Amino acid sequence: MVNGRVMDCFAGIDIGSTTAKAILVDGDSRIVGRSVQRSGYDFAAAADRVITEALESAGRKRSDIKRVVSTGYGRRNVEFADEQRTEILCHAKGVNFYFPEPVTVVDIGGQDNKVIHLGADGERLGFTMNRKCAAGTGAFIEEIAYRLDLPLEKLNEMAENAAGEVKIGSFCTVFSCTEILGMARRGVPVDDIIKGVFRSVVKRVAEMDALDGKVVMTGGVVDHNPIVARMLRELLEHEVEVPPDPQAIGALGAALIAREL
Amino acid sequence: MAEIKKLETARLMKKVMADHFYEIDAACKSGEPKVAWCTSVGPAELLRAMGFVVYFPENHAAILGASRAANDCIPAANAIGYSPEICSYLTADIGAYLKGFTPLSKIYDGIESIPKPDVLVYNTNQCRDVKDWFEWYGREWKVPCYGIESFVNVGEVTKDHVDSIAGQMKQLAKKITEATGNKLDEDKLKETVRLSRRCSDLWRDVLEMAANIPSPLTFFDGTIHMGPAVVMRGTQVAVDYYETLLKELQTWVDQGIAAVEGERHRIYWEGMPIWGKLRENAKLFLDLKTCVVASTYCNSWIFSAFDPDDPWNSMARAYTELFIVRDDDYKEDYYKRMLEIFKFDGIIFHDAKTCPNNSNCRYGLPQRFSKETGIPFITIDGDLNDLRCYSEEQAITKIEAFIEQLDG
Ligand code: SF4
């Protein structure tokens, strides 16, 4: 106890292929700490970094953590985790926290996409993950930004300002890059290209599975590029919601699971 | 961590398979009896009744996969024009030949190469790739290559289907005699068909042991123990093998021995094994306390139509009745029958990149089956032999998430 406050907390660590996330919740499921950083190549070190930063933001110490659940691509690298859960379960849990109703979760991650169908109590009715290819994921957007030498944080604004929009025809990241470089060479405005890139991401996701009912989007891509949610809304012609802090939703789910264990 | 339990009969299996390869090797070296290559669901009974020893290249290709040699070989076949998108049994096997390599010489002392055949015989009931595969060797060695051109997408197997295939088989026998001098012995045909039927019935009984809860057998065990049903059916050796195996499984059932300790979930595997990851996958499910109880793949060597009193028509029917030859309505119905027998909680579809014929998740079948029965499914992207097409990390996550979903 500090000043009469119970400092106990529960940690969820989501080590994605691109970013590592940590969320701390207290015994009443209130979020008390958070951190998001690049995963880098050393996942164990990334886990240490995010947990340290999350504890700092929460004003808590390591010993205040009662339980840790890790998730994500690098979940096995989190040495201090008590349990591991898949990102499918953790995303389901995190989304159900904000939307306790039947929803379809669309997560666009760094390296893969997921569609998860949830029932009213957050039970998983089925899920799909994208195939081996990175087209349609965060990695695809990063690759294009890199090829066109554009800062990632500018992309959303560029797409919002675009006067037109190009159509990207290829499935594959490598083919799409070639297609885009061809457009750039022909002098197509770069804003129009970026808007087309986002549209292609949305289309890839929409063809993964049936996106019925209320759709909730999560992941880093929609966090940094809200235009993606709007485009999916236009495509599906129905509700698409984004929870607070959509990038850390898996870590939140893991923390909530840690609290319940 | 739990360990994979081994059936005692597995030892006998090693001997049966060794005898099989040494018999072919000896025949090849001495020139007697003649050697025929045959596709795995091809007319092996006919070839045995014509006095051939029979070699199955698919079995060889699966060994290339299981021993993780396939990926060293596939590029050699790609380089001569066989696309990485086509059957990776074909590309691994032809690639291995081009590199002068066979895992058989590593496993069996004294075997230097795969056996050069006197005749190559395929059946396109499973796919067209086998025809291309066998014809390549036919050209390479200037050896006659014949086949049965089968039907695809068959609903009900009719008399017309049977007449056509039986007719082709009779023609095939004639062509083989002309080319090799080996004659058909009708009595031996009946006897071979009788033995194949017996083998098939026993193999079905073995697989249906997994209907017990807990199951004494997993799909991964099945992929190993099916060896004799593939390469030795039509012989007494295969019959003896499955009698022994069945007895051992019965004692496991009587003693309540589970293949997967603490079996919590039961899964049906639809599609080919990922040969190079067999052990890893067996272990993954073991740790998840989940038994993969049954599969279409292992069931493919059940030929209940064989009838020694009507060998031609019954062979034609047996080789047309196969799952792989049938339409989606039949397949959906088949899963329902399997569900009744094996009482599984979920189904995993393996989408094998290079074998569309064994990847039944590309035309909405999983969704239809799941909607009708309420049985959830997932699809795993992978391949039988080409591990470049398999993202292990993603597959593990999918499988673990699926089991979490079944946990509720
Ligand atoms: S059925 Fe598939 S794996 Fe078997 S030979 Fe044909 S393409 Fe290859």
XYZ file of C-alpha atoms and ligand atoms in Angstrom:
677
model
C 0.000 0.000 0.000
C 1.179 3.490 -0.840
C -0.853 6.333 0.693
C -3.650 3.865 1.318
C -3.599 2.634 -2.319
C -3.332 -1.065 -3.112
C -0.448 -1.294 -5.581
C -1.088 -4.870 -6.761
C -1.278 -5.124 -10.509
C -1.359 -7.620 -13.365
C 0.690 -7.428 -16.517
C -0.026 -8.323 -20.109
C 2.938 -8.367 -22.475
C 2.311 -8.609 -26.201
C 5.511 -9.167 -28.159
C 4.533 -8.634 -31.768
C 6.876 -9.044 -34.709
C 7.148 -5.252 -35.019
C 6.143 -3.723 -31.670
C 6.173 -4.848 -28.062
C 3.357 -3.725 -25.804
C 2.813 -3.894 -22.045
C -0.350 -3.060 -20.133
C -0.783 -3.117 -16.367
C -4.222 -3.391 -14.814
C -5.140 -3.215 -11.148
C -7.412 -5.577 -9.254
C -10.464 -3.715 -10.597
C -9.354 -4.071 -14.238
C -8.382 -0.410 -14.447
C -5.462 0.318 -16.743
C -2.676 1.750 -14.615
C 0.388 1.445 -16.831
C 1.308 1.204 -20.488
C 4.242 0.989 -22.843
C 4.665 0.466 -26.579
C 8.100 0.131 -28.191
C 9.745 -1.451 -31.217
C 10.356 -5.176 -30.683
C 13.781 -5.163 -32.301
C 15.564 -8.459 -32.705
C 15.891 -9.352 -29.033
C 12.365 -10.137 -27.842
C 13.424 -10.901 -24.273
C 15.063 -7.475 -24.001
C 11.998 -5.828 -25.554
C 9.811 -7.481 -22.915
C 12.059 -6.093 -20.202
C 11.961 -2.619 -21.701
C 8.179 -2.439 -21.987
C 7.501 -3.825 -18.543
C 9.978 -1.360 -17.013
C 8.416 1.571 -18.811
C 4.884 0.450 -17.978
C 5.808 0.161 -14.303
C 7.299 3.652 -14.369
C 4.149 5.067 -15.930
C 2.126 3.315 -13.228
C 4.404 4.411 -10.399
C 4.789 0.812 -9.358
C 7.583 -1.675 -8.719
C 8.255 -5.132 -10.107
C 7.180 -6.691 -6.844
C 3.726 -5.131 -7.219
C 3.031 -7.366 -10.222
C 1.041 -10.362 -9.111
C 0.925 -12.203 -12.401
C 2.157 -11.842 -15.986
C 0.613 -13.288 -19.141
C 2.540 -13.000 -22.376
C 1.156 -13.183 -25.890
C 2.113 -12.469 -29.486
C 4.715 -13.813 -31.828
C 7.430 -13.597 -29.153
C 5.314 -14.849 -26.245
C 7.743 -17.651 -25.480
C 10.617 -15.187 -25.121
C 9.089 -13.444 -22.113
C 11.019 -15.189 -19.390
C 9.174 -13.591 -16.480
C 5.700 -14.554 -17.771
C 3.680 -16.942 -15.615
C 1.520 -18.084 -18.510
C 1.307 -17.703 -22.260
C -1.779 -17.237 -24.362
C -2.199 -16.802 -28.102
C -2.863 -13.386 -29.531
C -6.238 -14.612 -30.769
C -7.466 -15.195 -27.233
C -5.899 -11.985 -25.910
C -7.366 -9.811 -28.654
C -10.743 -11.382 -28.031
C -10.466 -10.624 -24.345
C -9.285 -7.049 -24.873
C -12.015 -6.232 -27.380
C -14.723 -7.808 -25.237
C -13.638 -5.498 -22.404
C -14.744 -2.490 -24.440
C -17.466 -4.171 -26.484
C -19.280 -6.793 -24.417
C -21.443 -7.929 -27.313
C -21.145 -10.111 -30.448
C -18.527 -8.505 -32.699
C -16.089 -9.358 -35.467
C -12.557 -8.272 -34.614
C -10.287 -7.219 -37.454
C -6.700 -6.884 -36.329
C -4.082 -5.536 -38.719
C -0.745 -6.300 -37.196
C 2.842 -5.822 -38.209
C 3.178 -9.169 -39.890
C -0.230 -10.788 -39.922
C -3.911 -10.035 -39.908
C -6.600 -11.737 -37.908
C -10.355 -11.892 -38.066
C -11.989 -13.204 -34.883
C -15.706 -13.789 -34.437
C -16.857 -13.236 -30.871
C -20.119 -14.130 -29.187
C -21.941 -12.013 -26.594
C -19.732 -13.182 -23.737
C -16.528 -12.787 -25.671
C -16.389 -16.482 -26.558
C -14.522 -17.196 -29.767
C -16.757 -18.649 -32.444
C -14.015 -18.886 -35.059
C -11.011 -17.057 -36.423
C -8.877 -16.667 -39.508
C -5.295 -15.517 -39.867
C -3.886 -14.301 -43.116
C -1.804 -16.539 -45.268
C 1.954 -16.466 -45.382
C 2.143 -13.318 -47.483
C 2.667 -9.921 -45.854
C 0.458 -8.054 -48.373
C -2.233 -6.238 -46.450
C -0.306 -6.072 -43.182
C 1.690 -3.360 -41.446
C 4.847 -4.766 -43.023
C 3.388 -4.035 -46.458
C 2.758 -0.386 -45.561
C 6.226 -0.050 -44.045
C 7.829 -1.533 -47.123
C 6.065 0.938 -49.384
C 6.916 3.883 -47.142
C 10.527 2.751 -47.197
C 10.591 2.399 -50.994
C 9.054 5.845 -51.462
C 11.200 7.294 -48.670
C 8.213 8.594 -46.700
C 7.942 8.932 -42.909
C 5.375 6.459 -41.544
C 3.685 9.050 -39.347
C 2.881 11.200 -42.377
C 1.024 8.550 -44.341
C -2.414 9.069 -42.835
C -2.313 12.792 -43.456
C -1.129 12.274 -47.026
C -3.955 9.870 -47.756
C -6.474 12.253 -46.183
C -5.231 15.055 -48.430
C -5.189 13.016 -51.619
C -7.170 14.464 -54.495
C -7.360 11.140 -56.305
C -6.572 7.515 -55.619
C -4.659 4.847 -57.495
C -5.772 1.259 -57.790
C -3.264 -1.413 -56.822
C -3.860 -4.613 -58.695
C -1.307 -7.060 -57.334
C -1.710 -9.495 -54.483
C 1.925 -9.691 -53.623
C 4.022 -7.121 -51.730
C 6.899 -7.369 -54.169
C 4.623 -6.997 -57.212
C 2.761 -4.125 -55.532
C 6.037 -2.330 -54.892
C 7.006 -2.663 -58.522
C 3.584 -1.399 -59.528
C 3.875 1.578 -57.176
C 7.385 2.498 -58.253
C 6.082 2.463 -61.822
C 3.364 4.936 -60.818
C 5.859 7.165 -59.042
C 8.002 7.178 -62.170
C 5.028 8.211 -64.244
C 4.499 11.171 -61.915
C 1.326 10.030 -60.164
C 0.922 12.196 -57.010
C 2.315 10.373 -54.023
C -0.730 11.182 -51.865
C -2.927 9.309 -54.345
C -0.580 6.344 -54.192
C -0.690 6.191 -50.391
C -4.470 6.375 -50.400
C -4.493 3.473 -52.857
C -2.139 1.521 -50.610
C -4.495 1.881 -47.644
C -7.443 0.897 -49.816
C -5.628 -2.250 -50.900
C -4.910 -3.151 -47.263
C -8.590 -2.802 -46.451
C -9.593 -4.951 -49.424
C -7.142 -7.704 -48.463
C -8.600 -7.788 -44.983
C -12.190 -7.819 -46.190
C -11.565 -10.888 -48.306
C -10.121 -12.928 -45.445
C -13.463 -13.863 -43.945
C -17.095 -12.776 -43.730
C -17.106 -9.520 -41.738
C -20.642 -9.593 -40.356
C -22.262 -7.515 -37.654
C -20.382 -4.909 -35.728
C -16.702 -4.814 -36.684
C -14.023 -3.685 -34.251
C -10.615 -2.813 -35.649
C -7.431 -3.184 -33.654
C -3.687 -3.136 -34.214
C -0.987 -0.598 -34.909
C -2.041 0.173 -38.462
C -5.466 1.519 -37.520
C -3.991 3.242 -34.468
C -1.663 5.337 -36.616
C -3.894 5.550 -39.649
C -7.530 6.146 -38.746
C -8.355 6.404 -42.448
C -8.198 2.617 -42.596
C -11.227 2.245 -40.319
C -13.147 4.760 -42.399
C -12.311 2.897 -45.588
C -13.473 -0.399 -44.113
C -16.693 1.289 -42.999
C -17.237 2.491 -46.570
C -16.527 -0.915 -47.996
C -18.737 -2.886 -45.618
C -21.415 -0.231 -45.376
C -21.874 -0.917 -41.709
C -20.489 -0.028 -38.312
C -16.739 -0.227 -37.740
C -15.510 0.781 -34.294
C -12.042 1.315 -32.916
C -11.402 0.821 -29.189
C -9.144 3.143 -27.196
C -5.454 2.322 -27.694
C -6.114 -0.263 -30.423
C -2.453 -1.190 -30.720
C -2.265 -2.428 -27.132
C -5.523 -4.373 -27.130
C -3.745 -7.760 -27.095
C -1.602 -6.677 -24.139
C -4.739 -5.453 -22.370
C -6.402 -8.817 -22.978
C -3.345 -10.592 -21.592
C -3.381 -8.368 -18.498
C -7.079 -9.052 -17.952
C -6.447 -12.786 -18.273
C -3.585 -12.455 -15.761
C -5.989 -10.800 -13.352
C -8.532 -13.596 -13.710
C -6.185 -16.558 -13.429
C 6.668 -32.677 -20.923
C 4.847 -35.709 -22.248
C 6.632 -38.132 -24.511
C 5.237 -39.722 -27.650
C 4.241 -43.311 -26.814
C 5.447 -45.984 -29.148
C 3.608 -49.137 -30.118
C 5.757 -52.269 -29.960
C 4.574 -53.192 -33.445
C 6.559 -50.231 -34.763
C 9.623 -52.478 -34.564
C 8.009 -55.047 -36.796
C 7.182 -52.195 -39.132
C 10.859 -51.420 -39.580
C 11.469 -55.009 -40.623
C 8.506 -55.129 -42.998
C 9.632 -51.979 -44.760
C 13.266 -53.100 -44.896
C 12.226 -56.439 -46.415
C 10.141 -54.579 -48.972
C 13.005 -52.389 -50.148
C 15.566 -55.207 -50.130
C 13.215 -57.408 -52.148
C 12.872 -54.734 -54.825
C 16.565 -53.959 -54.772
C 17.443 -57.633 -55.236
C 14.934 -57.965 -58.086
C 16.354 -54.904 -59.743
C 19.920 -56.145 -59.452
C 19.215 -59.685 -60.668
C 16.590 -58.756 -63.255
C 14.130 -61.213 -61.736
C 11.302 -60.761 -60.964
C 10.627 -57.651 -62.988
C 9.965 -54.334 -61.240
C 6.882 -52.191 -61.752
C 6.382 -48.719 -60.383
C 2.851 -47.965 -59.278
C 0.973 -44.970 -57.899
C -0.140 -45.357 -54.304
C -3.808 -45.816 -55.158
C -3.095 -47.511 -58.464
C -3.673 -51.055 -59.640
C -1.014 -52.722 -57.471
C -3.093 -55.927 -57.305
C -2.936 -56.276 -61.071
C 0.818 -55.795 -61.117
C 1.401 -58.359 -58.379
C -0.814 -60.832 -60.208
C 1.380 -60.284 -63.267
C 4.453 -61.315 -61.303
C 6.025 -57.908 -60.663
C 7.523 -56.633 -57.463
C 5.999 -53.236 -56.938
C 7.686 -49.985 -55.971
C 5.775 -46.843 -54.957
C 7.541 -43.552 -55.687
C 5.089 -41.590 -53.529
C 6.370 -43.563 -50.578
C 9.901 -42.615 -51.571
C 8.883 -38.966 -51.886
C 7.286 -39.071 -48.437
C 10.550 -40.467 -47.028
C 12.352 -37.545 -48.674
C 9.931 -35.244 -46.883
C 10.061 -36.963 -43.523
C 13.865 -37.045 -43.569
C 13.910 -33.311 -44.475
C 15.855 -34.007 -47.640
C 13.037 -32.782 -49.890
C 14.005 -29.126 -49.791
C 17.521 -29.919 -50.978
C 16.085 -31.796 -53.952
C 13.086 -29.739 -55.074
C 15.161 -26.900 -56.625
C 16.863 -29.341 -59.008
C 13.474 -30.282 -60.486
C 12.368 -26.636 -60.526
C 15.451 -25.846 -62.579
C 14.433 -28.239 -65.359
C 10.982 -26.747 -65.645
C 8.877 -28.383 -62.962
C 7.280 -25.461 -61.150
C 7.556 -25.030 -57.376
C 3.751 -24.774 -57.493
C 3.186 -28.389 -58.592
C 3.282 -31.573 -56.528
C 6.287 -31.460 -54.216
C 6.381 -35.259 -54.184
C 7.138 -35.069 -57.882
C 9.679 -32.254 -57.575
C 11.384 -33.810 -54.528
C 11.572 -37.250 -56.138
C 12.767 -36.136 -59.572
C 15.100 -33.624 -57.919
C 16.609 -36.377 -55.786
C 17.154 -38.503 -58.887
C 18.823 -35.594 -60.679
C 21.151 -35.169 -57.727
C 21.875 -38.894 -57.598
C 20.460 -39.082 -54.103
C 18.108 -41.408 -52.258
C 17.493 -41.600 -48.511
C 17.088 -45.372 -48.997
C 20.851 -45.824 -49.188
C 21.204 -44.029 -45.861
C 18.604 -46.209 -44.203
C 19.335 -49.544 -45.873
C 22.902 -50.754 -46.199
C 23.689 -51.942 -49.670
C 20.903 -50.102 -51.507
C 22.584 -47.617 -53.805
C 19.712 -46.187 -55.762
C 16.013 -46.297 -56.418
C 15.046 -49.320 -58.537
C 14.935 -48.887 -62.278
C 11.561 -50.203 -63.389
C 10.584 -52.460 -66.269
C 7.266 -50.673 -66.499
C 5.661 -47.592 -64.983
C 1.949 -47.703 -64.175
C -0.079 -44.763 -62.893
C -3.690 -44.039 -62.124
C -4.910 -40.455 -62.450
C -7.640 -41.066 -59.875
C -5.636 -38.952 -57.445
C -4.209 -36.306 -59.783
C -2.562 -35.573 -63.114
C 0.803 -34.952 -61.488
C 1.488 -38.664 -61.130
C 1.193 -39.063 -64.874
C 3.738 -36.278 -65.524
C 5.971 -37.728 -62.853
C 5.958 -41.268 -64.249
C 6.269 -40.084 -67.824
C 9.396 -38.168 -66.911
C 11.027 -41.390 -65.718
C 9.642 -43.193 -68.772
C 11.508 -40.770 -71.029
C 14.597 -40.744 -68.835
C 14.966 -44.520 -68.828
C 13.144 -45.347 -72.055
C 10.785 -47.542 -70.117
C 7.129 -48.031 -71.097
C 4.684 -45.951 -69.086
C 0.975 -46.742 -69.055
C -1.917 -45.606 -67.003
C -5.547 -45.495 -66.175
C -7.247 -42.220 -66.952
C -9.726 -41.867 -64.171
C -12.778 -39.783 -63.424
C -12.761 -36.718 -61.199
C -15.437 -35.108 -59.056
C -17.529 -38.260 -59.035
C -20.844 -38.175 -57.170
C -22.338 -41.630 -57.145
C -20.098 -44.330 -58.603
C -22.140 -45.841 -61.427
C -21.866 -48.951 -63.570
C -20.574 -46.751 -66.413
C -17.662 -45.596 -64.287
C -16.886 -49.156 -63.253
C -17.162 -50.506 -66.812
C -14.824 -47.841 -68.123
C -12.130 -48.366 -65.504
C -12.393 -52.176 -65.579
C -12.064 -52.011 -69.377
C -8.994 -49.789 -69.099
C -7.463 -52.191 -66.588
C -7.893 -55.130 -68.948
C -6.315 -53.137 -71.781
C -3.524 -52.128 -69.440
C -2.787 -55.774 -68.594
C -2.498 -56.549 -72.314
C -0.134 -53.653 -72.979
C 2.042 -54.631 -70.025
C 2.261 -58.219 -71.278
C 3.255 -57.012 -74.752
C 5.920 -54.729 -73.352
C 7.416 -56.959 -70.662
C 6.323 -60.530 -71.396
C 4.782 -60.844 -67.917
C 1.418 -62.557 -68.108
C -1.582 -62.176 -65.882
C -2.406 -65.096 -63.624
C -6.180 -64.854 -63.003
C -6.048 -67.046 -59.903
C -3.273 -64.958 -58.482
C -5.333 -61.861 -59.199
C -8.201 -63.248 -57.132
C -5.837 -64.164 -54.332
C -4.159 -60.748 -54.421
C -7.501 -58.980 -54.357
C -8.533 -61.183 -51.431
C -5.371 -60.269 -49.533
C -5.762 -56.581 -50.363
C -9.324 -56.661 -49.090
C -8.226 -58.351 -45.890
C -5.435 -55.794 -45.459
C -7.883 -52.986 -46.089
C -10.409 -54.343 -43.560
C -7.713 -54.728 -40.938
C -6.359 -51.259 -41.626
C -9.869 -49.856 -41.195
C -10.196 -51.720 -37.882
C -6.835 -50.318 -36.781
C -7.904 -46.760 -37.595
C -11.280 -47.222 -35.954
C -9.531 -48.116 -32.713
C -9.197 -44.345 -32.426
C -12.976 -44.202 -31.921
C -12.254 -45.283 -28.356
C -12.124 -42.520 -25.777
C -9.306 -42.033 -25.017
C -7.832 -43.050 -28.316
C -4.850 -45.413 -28.377
C -3.782 -44.002 -31.735
C -3.100 -40.602 -33.298
C -3.105 -39.482 -36.911
C 0.654 -39.130 -36.635
C 0.988 -42.793 -35.622
C -1.317 -43.628 -38.507
C 0.937 -41.960 -41.067
C 3.743 -44.268 -39.960
C 1.740 -47.460 -39.624
C 0.028 -47.054 -42.978
C 3.292 -48.014 -44.716
C 2.411 -51.686 -45.288
C -1.122 -50.816 -46.475
C 0.431 -48.609 -49.140
C 3.384 -50.665 -50.296
C 2.517 -54.264 -49.323
C -1.228 -54.577 -49.803
C -2.073 -57.729 -51.692
C 0.474 -59.721 -49.699
C 0.241 -61.902 -46.603
C 2.948 -59.787 -44.954
C 0.646 -56.768 -44.787
C -2.210 -58.874 -43.423
C 0.022 -60.317 -40.694
C 1.309 -56.877 -39.848
C -2.125 -55.396 -39.236
C -3.291 -58.435 -37.275
C -0.378 -57.868 -34.906
C -0.940 -54.126 -34.716
C -4.651 -54.557 -34.092
C -3.989 -56.958 -31.224
C -1.589 -54.535 -29.597
C -4.030 -51.653 -29.950
C -6.760 -53.801 -28.409
C -4.590 -54.413 -25.358
C -4.012 -50.660 -25.085
C -7.752 -50.075 -25.222
C -8.404 -52.828 -22.666
C -5.879 -51.256 -20.337
C -7.167 -47.754 -20.997
C -3.821 -46.595 -22.414
C -4.197 -43.276 -24.205
C -1.933 -42.184 -27.036
C -2.332 -38.678 -25.629
C -2.253 -38.652 -21.857
C -5.199 -36.729 -20.438
C -6.929 -36.462 -23.855
C -9.055 -33.285 -23.639
C -9.953 -32.714 -27.273
C -10.329 -34.821 -30.373
C -9.463 -33.461 -33.799
C -9.978 -34.621 -37.377
C -7.107 -33.839 -39.770
C -8.155 -33.175 -43.330
C -5.395 -33.171 -45.907
C -1.855 -34.403 -46.216
C 0.629 -34.654 -43.374
C 3.461 -32.113 -43.293
C 6.061 -34.839 -43.535
C 9.059 -32.813 -42.420
C 7.219 -31.684 -39.289
C 5.524 -34.903 -38.276
C 7.327 -35.231 -34.976
C 6.993 -31.567 -34.065
C 3.292 -31.619 -34.810
C 2.733 -34.857 -32.905
C 4.487 -33.254 -29.949
C 2.533 -30.013 -30.242
C -0.797 -31.829 -29.980
C 0.512 -34.070 -27.221
C 1.429 -31.023 -25.127
C -1.987 -29.550 -25.817
C -3.523 -32.835 -24.593
C -5.312 -33.073 -27.885
C -5.542 -36.230 -29.930
C -5.783 -35.991 -33.687
C -7.913 -39.102 -33.868
C -8.629 -39.511 -37.543
C -7.866 -38.262 -41.016
C -9.030 -38.589 -44.562
C -5.439 -39.236 -45.527
C -4.915 -42.442 -43.542
C -8.378 -43.609 -44.551
C -7.386 -43.385 -48.201
C -6.006 -46.908 -48.108
C -9.315 -48.458 -47.129
C -10.725 -50.201 -50.196
C -13.881 -51.901 -49.044
C -15.102 -52.724 -52.537
C -12.418 -55.340 -53.285
C -14.104 -58.659 -54.004
C -12.003 -61.708 -54.990
C -14.996 -63.199 -56.814
C -15.243 -60.188 -59.102
C -11.696 -58.830 -59.234
C -11.902 -56.508 -62.273
C -15.102 -54.720 -61.427
C -14.312 -54.566 -57.753
C -10.852 -53.105 -58.402
C -12.415 -50.558 -60.729
C -14.976 -49.674 -58.093
C -12.475 -49.576 -55.234
C -10.167 -47.203 -57.106
C -13.046 -44.944 -58.132
C -14.816 -44.908 -54.773
C -11.900 -43.140 -53.134
C -12.486 -39.862 -51.346
C -10.043 -37.966 -53.564
C -12.041 -38.901 -56.671
C -15.375 -37.672 -55.287
C -17.379 -34.466 -55.397
C -17.848 -32.070 -52.500
C -21.295 -33.352 -51.521
C -19.828 -36.799 -51.035
C -16.928 -35.322 -49.079
C -19.184 -33.337 -46.763
C -21.221 -36.442 -46.110
C -18.072 -38.406 -45.490
C -16.944 -35.979 -42.770
C -20.339 -36.392 -41.138
C -19.883 -40.158 -41.075
C -16.410 -39.723 -39.597
C -17.836 -37.364 -36.989
C -20.255 -40.063 -35.905
C -17.516 -42.657 -35.598
C -14.726 -40.588 -34.087
C -16.663 -37.923 -32.170
C -14.197 -35.135 -32.820
C -14.575 -31.558 -31.510
C -12.850 -29.755 -34.331
C -11.403 -30.197 -37.779
C -8.105 -28.936 -39.146
C -7.817 -28.429 -42.887
C -4.278 -28.518 -44.181
C -4.097 -26.380 -47.297
C -1.093 -27.972 -48.969
C 0.322 -25.435 -51.385
C 1.438 -27.979 -53.976
C -1.415 -30.479 -53.766
C -4.804 -28.995 -54.565
C -6.163 -32.534 -54.826
C -5.741 -33.142 -51.136
C -6.588 -29.594 -50.064
C -10.326 -29.586 -49.592
C -10.649 -26.111 -48.140
C -10.597 -24.119 -51.344
C -14.253 -24.319 -52.365
C -16.088 -23.465 -49.136
C -16.367 -27.038 -47.875
C -15.089 -26.294 -44.327
C -17.593 -23.466 -43.958
C -20.483 -25.630 -45.199
C -19.561 -28.560 -42.985
C -19.073 -26.342 -39.949
C -22.383 -24.580 -40.494
C -24.253 -27.879 -40.756
C -22.651 -29.628 -37.812
C -21.471 -26.810 -35.551
C -17.981 -28.331 -35.602
C -15.403 -25.519 -35.711
C -12.479 -25.629 -38.095
C -9.223 -23.912 -38.936
C -7.056 -23.962 -41.998
C -3.301 -24.401 -41.803
C -1.177 -23.233 -44.729
C 1.587 -25.667 -45.412
C 2.740 -28.379 -47.714
C 3.428 -32.100 -47.792
C 7.118 -31.758 -48.641
C 8.087 -28.186 -49.436
C 8.753 -26.570 -46.090
C 9.275 -23.221 -47.777
C 5.493 -23.093 -47.989
C 5.009 -23.644 -44.280
C 5.093 -20.917 -41.672
C 5.587 -22.958 -38.548
C 5.144 -20.081 -36.128
C 1.834 -19.088 -37.661
C 0.625 -22.692 -37.741
C 1.479 -23.220 -34.073
C -0.340 -20.032 -33.104
C -3.375 -21.088 -35.116
C -3.454 -24.547 -33.582
C -2.934 -23.257 -30.047
C -5.615 -20.622 -30.544
C -7.960 -23.279 -31.915
C -7.468 -25.430 -28.847
C -7.999 -22.393 -26.614
C -11.226 -21.830 -28.514
C -12.305 -25.431 -27.880
C -11.435 -24.942 -24.207
C -14.083 -22.193 -24.214
S -2.268 -36.382 -54.963
Fe -1.109 -34.552 -54.478
S 0.666 -35.260 -53.336
Fe -0.240 -37.045 -54.329
S 0.924 -37.215 -56.212
Fe -0.892 -36.019 -56.674
S -0.332 -33.858 -56.442
Fe 1.254 -35.150 -55.478
